[in-house]
Short mmCIF file of C-alpha atoms in Angstrom, two decimals:
data_model
loop_
_atom_site.label_atom_id
_atom_site.label_comp_id
_atom_site.label_asym_id
_atom_site.label_seq_id
_atom_site.Cartn_x
_atom_site.Cartn_y
_atom_site.Cartn_z
CA MET B 15 -18.41 -25.44 -18.63
CA LEU B 16 -15.15 -25.84 -20.57
CA ARG B 17 -13.31 -22.66 -21.50
CA ARG B 18 -12.12 -22.29 -25.09
CA SER B 19 -8.58 -22.90 -23.85
CA SER B 20 -9.60 -26.31 -22.50
CA CYS B 21 -10.66 -27.35 -25.98
CA ILE B 22 -7.46 -26.07 -27.57
CA VAL B 23 -5.33 -28.05 -25.14
CA ALA B 24 -7.35 -31.15 -25.92
CA VAL B 25 -6.70 -30.71 -29.64
CA ILE B 26 -2.97 -30.56 -29.09
CA ALA B 27 -2.84 -33.43 -26.65
CA SER B 28 -5.30 -35.93 -28.09
CA THR B 29 -6.61 -37.47 -31.29
CA ALA B 30 -8.22 -36.19 -34.49
CA LEU B 31 -11.51 -37.61 -33.28
CA LEU B 32 -11.43 -35.33 -30.22
CA SER B 33 -10.41 -32.45 -32.47
CA ALA B 34 -13.53 -32.95 -34.53
CA ALA B 35 -15.61 -32.89 -31.38
CA CYS B 36 -14.13 -29.55 -30.34
CA ALA B 37 -14.83 -27.63 -33.53
CA PRO B 38 -16.25 -28.44 -36.98
CA ALA B 39 -13.57 -28.93 -39.65
CA PRO B 40 -13.60 -26.25 -42.35
CA SER B 41 -14.61 -27.29 -45.83
CA PRO B 42 -11.81 -27.47 -48.43
CA SER B 43 -13.19 -24.39 -50.18
CA GLU B 44 -13.01 -22.21 -47.09
CA ALA B 45 -9.94 -19.99 -46.71
CA PRO B 46 -8.53 -20.00 -43.18
CA SER B 47 -9.41 -16.80 -41.30
CA PRO B 48 -6.55 -14.92 -39.68
CA ALA B 49 -5.98 -15.70 -36.01
CA PRO B 50 -7.36 -12.98 -33.73
CA SER B 51 -4.85 -10.77 -31.97
CA PRO B 52 -4.24 -11.90 -28.38
CA THR B 53 -6.08 -9.63 -25.96
CA VAL B 54 -6.36 -9.65 -22.17
CA GLN B 55 -8.11 -7.47 -19.62
CA ILE B 56 -6.35 -6.72 -16.32
CA ILE B 57 -8.19 -5.58 -13.19
CA HIS B 58 -5.77 -4.29 -10.59
CA THR B 59 -5.96 -3.19 -6.96
CA ASN B 60 -3.27 -2.09 -4.54
CA ASP B 61 -2.93 -1.11 -0.89
CA PHE B 62 -6.30 -2.58 0.11
CA HIS B 63 -5.23 -2.50 3.79
CA GLY B 64 -8.10 -4.62 5.03
CA ARG B 65 -10.84 -2.26 3.78
CA ILE B 66 -13.44 -5.03 3.69
CA LEU B 67 -16.28 -2.71 4.67
CA PRO B 68 -17.55 0.14 2.44
CA VAL B 69 -17.43 3.82 3.33
CA THR B 70 -19.86 6.67 2.69
CA VAL B 71 -18.55 9.47 0.49
CA GLY B 72 -20.87 12.38 -0.24
CA GLY B 73 -23.90 10.23 0.51
CA ASP B 74 -22.76 7.43 -1.80
CA THR B 75 -21.55 4.00 -0.70
CA VAL B 76 -18.06 3.33 -2.06
CA GLY B 77 -15.71 0.37 -1.88
CA GLY B 78 -15.73 -2.62 0.40
CA SER B 79 -15.47 -6.20 -0.73
CA ALA B 80 -19.10 -6.77 -1.72
CA LEU B 81 -19.24 -3.76 -4.04
CA LEU B 82 -15.78 -4.45 -5.46
CA SER B 83 -16.77 -8.02 -6.25
CA ALA B 84 -19.89 -6.82 -8.09
CA HIS B 85 -17.86 -4.34 -10.15
CA PHE B 86 -15.26 -6.99 -10.97
CA ASP B 87 -18.01 -9.31 -12.22
CA SER B 88 -19.49 -6.51 -14.32
CA VAL B 89 -16.10 -5.72 -15.89
CA ARG B 90 -15.50 -9.40 -16.63
CA ALA B 91 -18.95 -9.81 -18.21
CA GLY B 92 -18.43 -6.84 -20.51
CA PHE B 93 -15.19 -8.14 -22.04
CA PRO B 94 -15.08 -10.90 -24.67
CA GLY B 95 -11.67 -12.27 -23.67
CA PRO B 96 -9.87 -13.40 -20.52
CA THR B 97 -9.77 -11.13 -17.45
CA LEU B 98 -7.11 -11.38 -14.74
CA LEU B 99 -7.41 -9.82 -11.27
CA ILE B 100 -4.05 -8.82 -9.73
CA SER B 101 -3.04 -7.13 -6.46
CA ALA B 102 0.07 -4.99 -5.96
CA GLY B 103 0.25 -5.80 -2.26
CA ASP B 104 -0.51 -4.51 1.25
CA VAL B 105 -3.66 -6.59 1.40
CA MET B 106 -4.28 -7.38 5.06
CA GLN B 107 -3.01 -4.77 7.53
CA GLY B 108 -5.13 -1.73 8.28
CA THR B 109 -8.58 -2.22 9.86
CA ALA B 110 -9.85 -3.77 13.04
CA LEU B 111 -11.88 -6.35 11.12
CA SER B 112 -8.84 -7.59 9.22
CA ASN B 113 -6.24 -7.13 11.96
CA MET B 114 -8.26 -8.86 14.66
CA THR B 115 -8.39 -11.94 12.43
CA TRP B 116 -4.66 -11.65 11.61
CA GLY B 117 -5.59 -11.02 7.98
CA ARG B 118 -7.75 -14.12 7.55
CA ALA B 119 -10.87 -12.08 6.73
CA SER B 120 -9.03 -10.24 3.94
CA ILE B 121 -7.68 -13.44 2.43
CA ASP B 122 -11.14 -15.02 2.55
CA VAL B 123 -12.75 -12.21 0.54
CA TYR B 124 -9.79 -12.10 -1.89
CA ASN B 125 -10.26 -15.81 -2.55
CA ARG B 126 -13.95 -15.30 -3.18
CA LYS B 127 -13.31 -12.38 -5.54
CA GLY B 128 -11.08 -14.61 -7.66
CA TYR B 129 -7.67 -12.98 -7.52
CA THR B 130 -5.13 -14.34 -9.99
CA ALA B 131 -1.93 -13.27 -8.19
CA ALA B 132 -0.59 -10.76 -5.66
CA ALA B 133 2.77 -9.10 -5.08
CA LEU B 134 4.12 -9.03 -1.53
CA GLY B 135 3.66 -5.65 0.15
CA ASN B 136 5.78 -4.49 3.06
CA HIS B 137 2.79 -4.62 5.42
CA GLU B 138 2.30 -8.31 4.63
CA PHE B 139 5.23 -8.82 7.04
CA ASP B 140 3.82 -6.82 9.96
CA TRP B 141 2.79 -9.90 11.94
CA GLY B 142 5.94 -11.90 11.23
CA LEU B 143 6.77 -14.73 8.86
CA ASP B 144 4.79 -17.45 10.65
CA THR B 145 1.54 -15.55 10.24
CA LEU B 146 2.36 -14.56 6.67
CA ARG B 147 3.12 -18.14 5.68
CA ALA B 148 -0.21 -19.21 7.18
CA ARG B 149 -2.09 -16.58 5.15
CA VAL B 150 -0.20 -17.54 1.97
CA ALA B 151 -1.15 -21.18 2.52
CA GLU B 152 -4.82 -20.13 2.77
CA SER B 153 -4.67 -18.07 -0.44
CA HIS B 154 -6.14 -19.55 -3.62
CA PHE B 155 -3.69 -17.47 -5.66
CA PRO B 156 0.13 -17.26 -5.69
CA TRP B 157 2.08 -14.54 -3.90
CA LEU B 158 4.92 -13.15 -6.01
CA GLY B 159 8.31 -11.85 -4.88
CA ALA B 160 11.00 -12.29 -7.53
CA ASN B 161 13.46 -10.29 -5.42
CA VAL B 162 12.77 -12.12 -2.13
CA PHE B 163 15.40 -14.72 -1.20
CA LEU B 164 16.39 -16.97 1.64
CA ALA B 165 19.12 -15.08 3.49
CA GLY B 166 22.55 -15.53 1.96
CA SER B 167 21.30 -17.44 -1.08
CA SER B 168 19.73 -17.01 -4.52
CA ALA B 169 16.87 -19.35 -3.65
CA HIS B 170 13.32 -18.12 -3.09
CA PRO B 171 11.30 -19.24 -0.04
CA ASP B 172 9.02 -22.13 -0.89
CA TRP B 173 5.92 -20.04 -0.07
CA VAL B 174 6.61 -17.30 -2.62
CA ARG B 175 7.05 -17.50 -6.41
CA PRO B 176 8.94 -15.17 -8.75
CA TRP B 177 6.38 -15.48 -11.55
CA VAL B 178 3.37 -17.37 -12.77
CA VAL B 179 2.00 -18.09 -16.26
CA ILE B 180 -1.77 -17.96 -16.70
CA VAL B 181 -3.36 -19.55 -19.77
CA GLU B 182 -6.97 -18.59 -20.35
CA ASP B 183 -9.02 -18.67 -23.55
CA GLY B 184 -5.83 -19.44 -25.46
CA VAL B 185 -4.03 -16.30 -24.19
CA ARG B 186 -0.79 -16.82 -22.26
CA VAL B 187 0.09 -14.14 -19.69
CA GLY B 188 3.25 -14.16 -17.63
CA ILE B 189 3.02 -12.25 -14.34
CA VAL B 190 6.24 -11.38 -12.49
CA GLY B 191 6.07 -9.71 -9.09
CA VAL B 192 8.49 -7.80 -6.88
CA ALA B 193 8.40 -6.65 -3.28
CA LEU B 194 9.78 -3.33 -2.07
CA ALA B 195 13.55 -3.73 -1.81
CA SER B 196 13.61 -1.51 1.29
CA THR B 197 11.08 -3.69 3.13
CA PRO B 198 13.54 -4.52 5.96
CA ARG B 199 13.86 -0.79 6.70
CA VAL B 200 10.13 -0.10 6.86
CA VAL B 201 8.92 -3.01 9.00
CA MET B 202 9.59 -3.81 12.64
CA PRO B 203 13.01 -5.34 13.33
CA GLY B 204 12.96 -9.14 13.20
CA ARG B 205 9.82 -9.43 11.09
CA VAL B 206 11.77 -10.43 7.97
CA GLU B 207 14.57 -12.32 9.67
CA GLY B 208 15.95 -15.05 7.41
CA LEU B 209 15.10 -13.19 4.19
CA ASP B 210 17.04 -10.94 1.82
CA PHE B 211 15.34 -8.39 -0.42
CA GLY B 212 17.18 -7.77 -3.69
CA ASP B 213 16.98 -4.97 -6.20
CA GLU B 214 13.60 -4.91 -7.92
CA GLY B 215 15.00 -4.07 -11.37
CA ALA B 216 17.61 -6.83 -11.27
CA ALA B 217 14.89 -9.37 -10.48
CA LEU B 218 12.71 -8.17 -13.35
CA ASP B 219 15.63 -8.26 -15.79
CA ARG B 220 16.31 -11.83 -14.69
CA TYR B 221 12.77 -13.17 -15.07
CA ILE B 222 11.18 -11.18 -17.90
CA PRO B 223 13.43 -12.89 -20.50
CA GLU B 224 12.58 -16.22 -18.88
CA LEU B 225 8.88 -15.52 -19.40
CA ARG B 226 9.42 -14.32 -22.98
CA ALA B 227 11.23 -17.60 -23.69
CA LEU B 228 8.04 -19.43 -22.68
CA GLU B 229 6.31 -17.67 -25.60
CA VAL B 230 3.77 -15.84 -23.50
CA ASP B 231 1.58 -13.29 -25.26
CA PHE B 232 2.07 -10.66 -22.55
CA VAL B 233 4.37 -10.01 -19.60
CA VAL B 234 2.77 -8.08 -16.75
CA ALA B 235 4.96 -6.83 -13.92
CA VAL B 236 3.35 -6.14 -10.55
CA GLY B 237 5.26 -4.56 -7.70
CA HIS B 238 4.76 -2.92 -4.36
CA VAL B 239 6.57 0.16 -5.66
CA GLY B 240 5.03 3.38 -6.86
CA ALA B 241 5.43 6.95 -7.94
CA VAL B 242 4.33 10.50 -7.21
CA CYS B 243 2.74 12.13 -10.26
CA ARG B 244 0.81 15.23 -11.18
CA VAL B 245 -2.58 14.49 -12.69
CA ALA B 246 -3.10 16.07 -16.12
CA GLY B 247 -6.78 16.88 -15.85
CA SER B 248 -9.67 16.15 -13.50
CA GLY B 249 -11.33 13.03 -14.89
CA PRO B 250 -10.77 9.43 -13.77
CA VAL B 251 -9.09 8.46 -17.04
CA ASP B 252 -6.81 11.50 -17.42
CA PRO B 253 -3.15 10.49 -17.65
CA SER B 254 -0.56 11.49 -15.07
CA GLU B 255 2.55 13.51 -15.82
CA GLY B 256 5.63 14.78 -14.06
CA CYS B 257 6.16 11.44 -12.31
CA GLU B 258 9.03 10.44 -10.05
CA GLY B 259 9.58 7.58 -7.65
CA ARG B 260 10.83 4.04 -7.38
CA VAL B 261 8.72 2.54 -10.19
CA VAL B 262 10.03 5.21 -12.56
CA GLU B 263 13.63 4.50 -11.54
CA ILE B 264 13.12 0.76 -12.04
CA LEU B 265 11.61 1.03 -15.51
CA GLU B 266 14.19 3.57 -16.65
CA GLY B 267 16.96 1.13 -15.72
CA LEU B 268 15.51 -2.08 -17.17
CA ALA B 269 17.13 -3.90 -20.07
CA HIS B 270 13.91 -5.90 -20.59
CA GLN B 271 10.61 -4.01 -20.40
CA PRO B 272 7.30 -5.61 -19.41
CA ASP B 273 4.13 -4.86 -21.34
CA LEU B 274 2.44 -3.32 -18.27
CA PHE B 275 3.50 -2.37 -14.74
CA LEU B 276 0.93 -2.53 -11.94
CA ALA B 277 2.17 -0.38 -9.06
CA GLY B 278 1.41 0.34 -5.40
CA HIS B 279 2.81 1.54 -2.08
CA THR B 280 2.69 5.33 -2.49
CA HIS B 281 -1.12 5.48 -2.10
CA LEU B 282 -1.43 7.77 -5.11
CA ARG B 283 -3.16 7.59 -8.48
CA ASN B 284 -0.79 7.04 -11.41
CA LEU B 285 -1.68 6.61 -15.10
CA THR B 286 1.59 7.21 -16.88
CA GLU B 287 4.20 5.65 -19.16
CA VAL B 288 7.92 5.10 -18.61
CA ARG B 289 10.02 4.19 -21.65
CA GLY B 290 6.85 3.10 -23.41
CA THR B 291 5.65 0.85 -20.58
CA PRO B 292 2.19 1.76 -19.23
CA VAL B 293 2.09 2.22 -15.44
CA VAL B 294 -1.10 2.02 -13.37
CA GLN B 295 -1.58 2.67 -9.67
CA ASN B 296 -4.70 3.31 -7.58
CA PRO B 297 -4.99 5.45 -4.47
CA ALA B 298 -5.07 3.40 -1.28
CA TYR B 299 -7.89 1.30 0.20
CA SER B 300 -10.94 0.01 -1.64
CA GLY B 301 -12.24 3.24 -3.17
CA THR B 302 -10.82 2.63 -6.67
CA PHE B 303 -9.61 -0.10 -9.00
CA SER B 304 -7.98 0.00 -12.42
CA VAL B 305 -8.92 -1.65 -15.71
CA THR B 306 -6.38 -2.10 -18.50
CA VAL B 307 -6.81 -3.88 -21.84
CA LEU B 308 -3.66 -5.17 -23.55
CA GLU B 309 -3.66 -6.19 -27.21
CA ARG B 310 -0.84 -7.75 -29.24
CA THR B 311 -0.86 -6.01 -32.62
CA PRO B 312 -0.15 -7.89 -35.89
CA GLY B 313 3.25 -6.22 -35.89
CA GLY B 314 4.08 -7.85 -32.59
CA ASP B 315 3.82 -4.84 -30.26
CA ALA B 316 1.75 -4.91 -27.08
CA THR B 317 -0.54 -1.89 -26.74
CA ALA B 318 -2.73 -0.73 -23.87
CA THR B 319 -5.94 0.05 -25.74
CA ARG B 320 -7.76 1.01 -22.55
CA ARG B 321 -6.41 2.13 -19.19
CA GLU B 322 -8.49 3.78 -16.51
CA VAL B 323 -9.14 4.09 -12.78
CA ARG B 324 -12.73 3.38 -11.69
CA ILE B 325 -14.73 4.07 -8.53
CA PRO B 326 -16.66 1.07 -7.13
CA ASN B 327 -19.86 2.76 -5.99
CA ARG B 328 -23.48 1.62 -6.17
CA SER B 329 -24.01 2.92 -9.70
CA GLY B 330 -24.96 0.17 -12.13
CA VAL B 331 -24.36 -2.78 -9.80
CA THR B 332 -25.87 -4.62 -6.87
CA ALA B 333 -23.48 -5.59 -4.11
CA ASP B 334 -22.39 -9.24 -4.31
CA SER B 335 -24.73 -10.90 -1.79
CA ALA B 336 -22.50 -13.95 -1.28
CA VAL B 337 -19.48 -11.80 -0.43
CA ALA B 338 -21.69 -9.53 1.72
CA ARG B 339 -22.73 -12.57 3.79
CA VAL B 340 -19.08 -13.55 4.27
CA VAL B 341 -18.22 -10.02 5.40
CA ALA B 342 -21.16 -10.07 7.83
CA GLU B 343 -19.95 -13.37 9.28
CA TRP B 344 -16.46 -11.97 9.88
CA SER B 345 -17.97 -8.80 11.38
CA THR B 346 -20.24 -10.49 13.91
CA ASP B 347 -17.75 -10.86 16.75
CA VAL B 348 -16.05 -7.48 16.45
CA ALA B 349 -18.97 -5.24 15.43
CA PRO B 350 -19.99 -4.25 19.01
CA LEU B 351 -16.45 -3.07 19.73
CA LEU B 352 -16.06 -1.28 16.40
CA GLN B 353 -19.20 0.81 16.86
CA GLN B 354 -18.33 2.10 20.34
CA GLU B 355 -18.17 5.90 20.36
CA VAL B 356 -14.89 7.13 21.80
CA ALA B 357 -14.75 10.88 21.21
CA THR B 358 -16.33 13.78 19.37
CA PHE B 359 -14.25 16.06 17.16
CA ALA B 360 -15.20 19.74 16.90
CA SER B 361 -14.09 19.76 13.26
CA ALA B 362 -12.59 17.42 10.70
CA LEU B 363 -8.88 16.73 11.12
CA SER B 364 -7.18 16.39 7.77
CA ASN B 365 -4.28 14.03 7.20
CA ALA B 366 -3.49 15.73 3.86
CA ASP B 367 -2.96 12.33 2.21
CA ARG B 368 0.26 11.78 4.18
CA GLN B 369 2.03 14.51 2.22
CA PRO B 370 5.05 16.28 3.78
CA ILE B 371 3.07 19.07 5.40
CA GLU B 372 2.00 19.77 8.97
CA ASN B 373 -1.64 18.84 9.51
CA PRO B 374 -4.08 18.67 12.46
CA ALA B 375 -4.41 14.87 12.51
CA GLY B 376 -0.65 14.39 12.80
CA ASN B 377 -0.34 17.00 15.55
CA LEU B 378 -3.17 15.34 17.49
CA LEU B 379 -1.37 12.01 17.38
CA ALA B 380 1.94 13.59 18.43
CA ASP B 381 0.13 15.21 21.38
CA ALA B 382 -1.38 11.85 22.32
CA GLN B 383 1.92 10.00 22.22
CA ARG B 384 3.61 12.70 24.25
CA MET B 385 0.92 12.47 26.94
CA ALA B 386 0.78 8.67 26.94
CA THR B 387 4.54 8.36 27.42
CA GLY B 388 5.11 11.33 29.73
CA ALA B 389 7.91 12.51 27.45
CA GLU B 390 8.92 16.10 26.74
CA ILE B 391 8.38 15.71 23.01
CA GLY B 392 6.00 13.65 20.88
CA PHE B 393 7.30 12.40 17.53
CA VAL B 394 5.19 10.78 14.79
CA ASN B 395 6.36 9.65 11.34
CA ASN B 396 3.86 10.54 8.62
CA GLY B 397 3.71 6.94 7.42
CA SER B 398 1.84 5.96 10.58
CA LEU B 399 -1.05 8.31 9.78
CA ARG B 400 -3.51 6.16 7.86
CA ARG B 401 -6.58 8.36 7.39
CA SER B 402 -8.19 11.72 8.22
CA LEU B 403 -10.57 12.06 11.14
CA PRO B 404 -14.16 13.23 10.55
CA ALA B 405 -16.02 15.95 12.40
CA GLY B 406 -18.46 14.69 15.00
CA SER B 407 -18.55 11.28 16.65
CA ALA B 408 -15.52 9.02 16.20
CA THR B 409 -15.93 5.28 16.77
CA TYR B 410 -13.34 2.73 17.77
CA GLU B 411 -13.39 1.51 14.16
CA VAL B 412 -12.43 4.95 12.80
CA LEU B 413 -9.63 5.38 15.34
CA TYR B 414 -8.33 1.87 14.61
CA GLU B 415 -8.11 2.76 10.91
CA PHE B 416 -6.23 5.92 11.91
CA GLN B 417 -3.77 3.90 14.04
CA PRO B 418 -3.90 0.23 12.96
CA PHE B 419 -0.38 -1.00 13.68
CA GLN B 420 -0.62 -1.85 17.38
CA ASN B 421 2.90 -0.52 18.04
CA ASP B 422 4.22 -0.22 21.57
CA LEU B 423 4.96 3.32 22.69
CA VAL B 424 8.44 3.94 24.08
CA VAL B 425 10.48 6.81 25.50
CA VAL B 426 13.77 7.59 23.78
CA GLU B 427 16.50 9.79 25.26
CA LEU B 428 18.46 11.82 22.73
CA THR B 429 20.88 14.69 22.93
CA GLY B 430 19.78 17.97 21.47
CA GLU B 431 22.25 17.50 18.62
CA LEU B 432 20.89 14.06 17.70
CA LEU B 433 17.37 15.49 17.84
CA ARG B 434 18.41 18.30 15.49
CA GLN B 435 19.94 15.80 13.06
CA THR B 436 16.79 13.67 13.24
CA LEU B 437 14.62 16.68 12.40
CA GLU B 438 16.95 17.56 9.53
CA PHE B 439 16.49 14.04 8.14
CA ALA B 440 12.72 14.51 8.42
CA LEU B 441 12.72 17.54 6.10
CA THR B 442 12.33 17.40 2.33
CA GLU B 443 14.67 19.23 0.00
CA ASN B 444 12.26 22.18 0.11
CA GLY B 445 12.03 22.15 3.88
CA PHE B 446 8.66 20.45 4.43
CA PRO B 447 8.34 18.01 7.37
CA ARG B 448 7.73 14.28 7.02
CA VAL B 449 6.99 14.01 10.74
CA HIS B 450 4.72 15.61 13.33
CA ILE B 451 5.92 16.86 16.68
CA SER B 452 4.47 17.90 20.03
CA GLY B 453 6.06 19.99 22.78
CA LEU B 454 8.44 21.56 20.30
CA ARG B 455 8.54 24.50 17.91
CA VAL B 456 11.10 24.25 15.11
CA GLU B 457 12.35 27.31 13.26
CA LEU B 458 13.84 26.40 9.90
CA ASP B 459 15.34 27.97 6.82
CA PRO B 460 13.80 26.08 3.89
CA GLY B 461 16.37 27.42 1.44
CA ALA B 462 19.40 26.28 3.42
CA PRO B 463 21.38 23.19 2.34
CA ARG B 464 20.40 19.81 3.66
CA GLY B 465 21.63 19.34 7.21
CA GLU B 466 21.56 23.09 7.90
CA LYS B 467 17.85 23.93 7.69
CA VAL B 468 16.95 23.69 11.42
CA ARG B 469 17.87 26.99 13.09
CA ARG B 470 16.31 26.65 16.55
CA MET B 471 14.33 24.08 18.54
CA LEU B 472 12.14 25.69 21.20
CA ARG B 473 10.23 23.97 23.99
CA ASP B 474 6.67 25.02 24.76
CA ASP B 475 7.96 27.34 27.51
CA GLY B 476 10.15 29.12 24.97
CA THR B 477 13.51 27.75 26.13
CA GLU B 478 15.85 26.53 23.43
CA VAL B 479 16.93 22.89 23.16
CA LEU B 480 20.73 23.12 23.05
CA ALA B 481 23.09 20.60 21.47
CA ASP B 482 24.27 19.11 24.78
CA ALA B 483 20.82 18.88 26.38
CA VAL B 484 19.18 15.50 26.96
CA VAL B 485 15.53 15.31 25.94
CA THR B 486 12.93 12.58 26.17
CA ILE B 487 10.85 11.68 23.12
CA GLY B 488 7.64 9.68 23.08
CA THR B 489 7.22 7.65 19.90
CA THR B 490 6.50 4.16 18.61
CA GLU B 491 8.82 1.20 18.98
CA PHE B 492 9.03 1.13 15.18
CA VAL B 493 10.50 4.64 14.93
CA ALA B 494 12.63 4.19 18.04
CA ALA B 495 14.29 1.15 16.47
CA GLY B 496 15.22 3.14 13.35
CA GLY B 497 12.17 2.39 11.22
CA ASP B 498 11.28 4.56 8.23
CA GLY B 499 14.92 5.59 7.99
CA PHE B 500 15.10 7.24 11.43
CA GLU B 501 18.29 5.39 12.31
CA LEU B 502 19.51 8.20 14.55
CA MET B 503 16.69 7.36 16.97
CA ALA B 504 18.27 3.97 17.56
CA GLN B 505 21.34 5.69 19.02
CA GLY B 506 19.37 6.84 22.04
CA SER B 507 18.52 4.86 25.14
CA ARG B 508 15.02 3.41 25.12
CA ARG B 509 12.51 2.33 27.75
CA PRO B 510 9.10 0.73 27.20
CA THR B 511 5.88 2.20 28.54
CA GLY B 512 3.53 -0.80 28.28
CA VAL B 513 1.10 1.35 26.26
CA ILE B 514 -0.08 0.50 22.74
CA ASP B 515 -0.35 3.41 20.28
CA LEU B 516 -4.12 3.14 19.83
CA ASP B 517 -4.72 2.85 23.58
CA GLY B 518 -2.59 5.94 24.14
CA LEU B 519 -4.63 7.85 21.55
CA ILE B 520 -7.96 6.78 23.08
CA GLY B 521 -6.77 7.72 26.58
CA TYR B 522 -5.77 11.15 25.34
CA LEU B 523 -9.08 11.75 23.55
CA ARG B 524 -11.05 10.74 26.64
CA SER B 525 -9.17 13.32 28.70
CA PHE B 526 -11.20 16.05 26.97
CA PRO B 527 -14.44 16.86 28.82
CA GLY B 528 -16.24 17.80 25.61
CA GLU B 529 -15.43 18.06 21.94
CA VAL B 530 -11.81 17.52 20.94
CA PRO B 531 -10.49 20.66 19.22
CA ALA B 532 -8.23 20.58 16.17
CA PRO B 533 -4.63 21.32 17.14
CA ALA B 534 -3.06 24.39 15.55
CA THR B 535 -0.57 23.81 12.75
CA ASP B 536 2.16 26.18 13.91
CA ARG B 537 4.92 23.87 15.13
CA TRP B 538 7.16 24.20 12.07
CA VAL B 539 8.05 27.82 11.40
CA ARG B 540 9.51 28.65 8.00
CA LEU B 541 11.78 31.65 8.36
CA PRO B 542 11.88 34.25 5.56
CA PRO B 543 14.96 34.29 3.29
CA GLY B 544 18.00 36.06 4.71
#
C-alpha cells in the first residue's frame, strides 16, 4: 500500500492527471485548510548488547527481541504519523547467542524489527573491522558515524555515513550520528587501525547545518555518548536532574543544536534537557526502550510533546511470533551449551550497576583471574563486569553474560610504585574504586588530593608492597595493553597465559566443592580523616 508520502512525491513529479488521482480537487468555494504541523514519533534503544532472549524479573518476562518487536508494533499502531526506530549503538557484543554468531543473530533481529538507523558503539569494533564491515553490509539500515574518518583524512569510510534523511508521510527527518571519540582507548589495540575518531561536537556542528539546509522538519542526533543523572522521582516518565557526562559537555558546546539527542554508553536512564535540547537514554540491554514525540509548532520551534522510558513486558502485547521463530532458529545450535549448569551461588552477587564501589561480583572475578594466572594480585576494571550474578544455579549463559568479551588473561609485572599510581588512577575524586582487586588490601585517604590517596598496599599476609618491589598482576589483555585508560599497565612486562577470561572464571568456580560463597567487600579501606 502506498504511504501518503508516495502520493505527494507523485504530485510533485508528474502530471495534473496523476494529481487528481491522488486526492480530489477542492471546490472553488472551499477555503484551504492550514497544513498540519509536522510530527514524528521516535522509538529509541541503546546498549542492546546482544540481549536477544528475554529475562524474568519478579515473575514477569521482560525484554528480548520478540517482546520488543511486539511493543514497537503497538507503539507504531497507536500513533497517527511516521515512527522511526533508532539505536544509539553497542548492538551485538554481550551474550553467547550473539557472540557465537559474531553478531549476525543481533543484526538479523534488528533487520526484522525495522530499525531506521544506528550509531556506531565502541563494542561494534570488538571483533575488528572485517567483521564489522560484514555486519554493516548485512544491515538493512545505515550505520552512522559523523566523527569517524579514514586515518589522516577528512573522508568517512564507505561503510559508514555521517547522516541520513528519512522522508515518511511527508515528514522529513535528518538523523546525524556520532561514535564515542575515545573509542580507540576503550577497545583492544589494533581493532580500529586505519580509522580516526574526531570530536563528537565538531562533527555535529559540521553536519547539523547541512541537514537544516536540506529543509528537514527535524534534526535528531544519536550518539554512543551518555550521562550520569539523578532521577527526580520514581516513575518511568519522571525527568532526570543533576546530570553530567559527555553528552552534556557536547550539547553545552554546540553552536547548532539538534531537536533531540538519543544517547547511550553509560548504561543509565536519562530524561533531561541541555540548553533546551531533550536528551533520552535507556539503561542497558533489552529491558527498556524510549518513546519521544516531536512536533514543529506554528512558530517554528520543535517541541518534545511526549518523552518516556517504557518496559517491554508481557502486559498488553503478544510476543512477535515471527521474530520468536527467528530467535529459536539462532538458538538451536548453542542452547545445549548455554543451559549447562556450572556452579551454585550461596547468595546473589551484586554488580551495583558498575558504579565505583566495591561489590561481591567484582571481587569474585578478581579472585578468579588471580587464580587462573597464578599472579600475586588480581585486577579487574569495572567496565568488564556486565551483570550481577543470581543466587542458586548459574548456567554457562549467565556466566557468559557476566564475562562476554573473550579476553586473554595475562600476567603483568609492575613495580610497587607503578601499582600505587595505577590504583590512584582507579579512584574517583571522592576516593571510590573503579576497579576490583584480589590478594591486596588498600588503605586510602578519600579526602587527600588526587595522586596522594593511597596510603598503604598490603598483601594478604599483611606485608606491605613497597615502591621498589616487583609484583605480578593477573588481568585481561585489554587492561594490560592500557585499555580503559590504564596506560601505566602497559609499562610493565607482560606474558600470556593461554587462558580466556570466561574459562578462568569457570575453572575457579568449579574449584569449590559446594556452593560458591560471596566474597567479602573489605579490600578497600577508607581511613578516617586526620
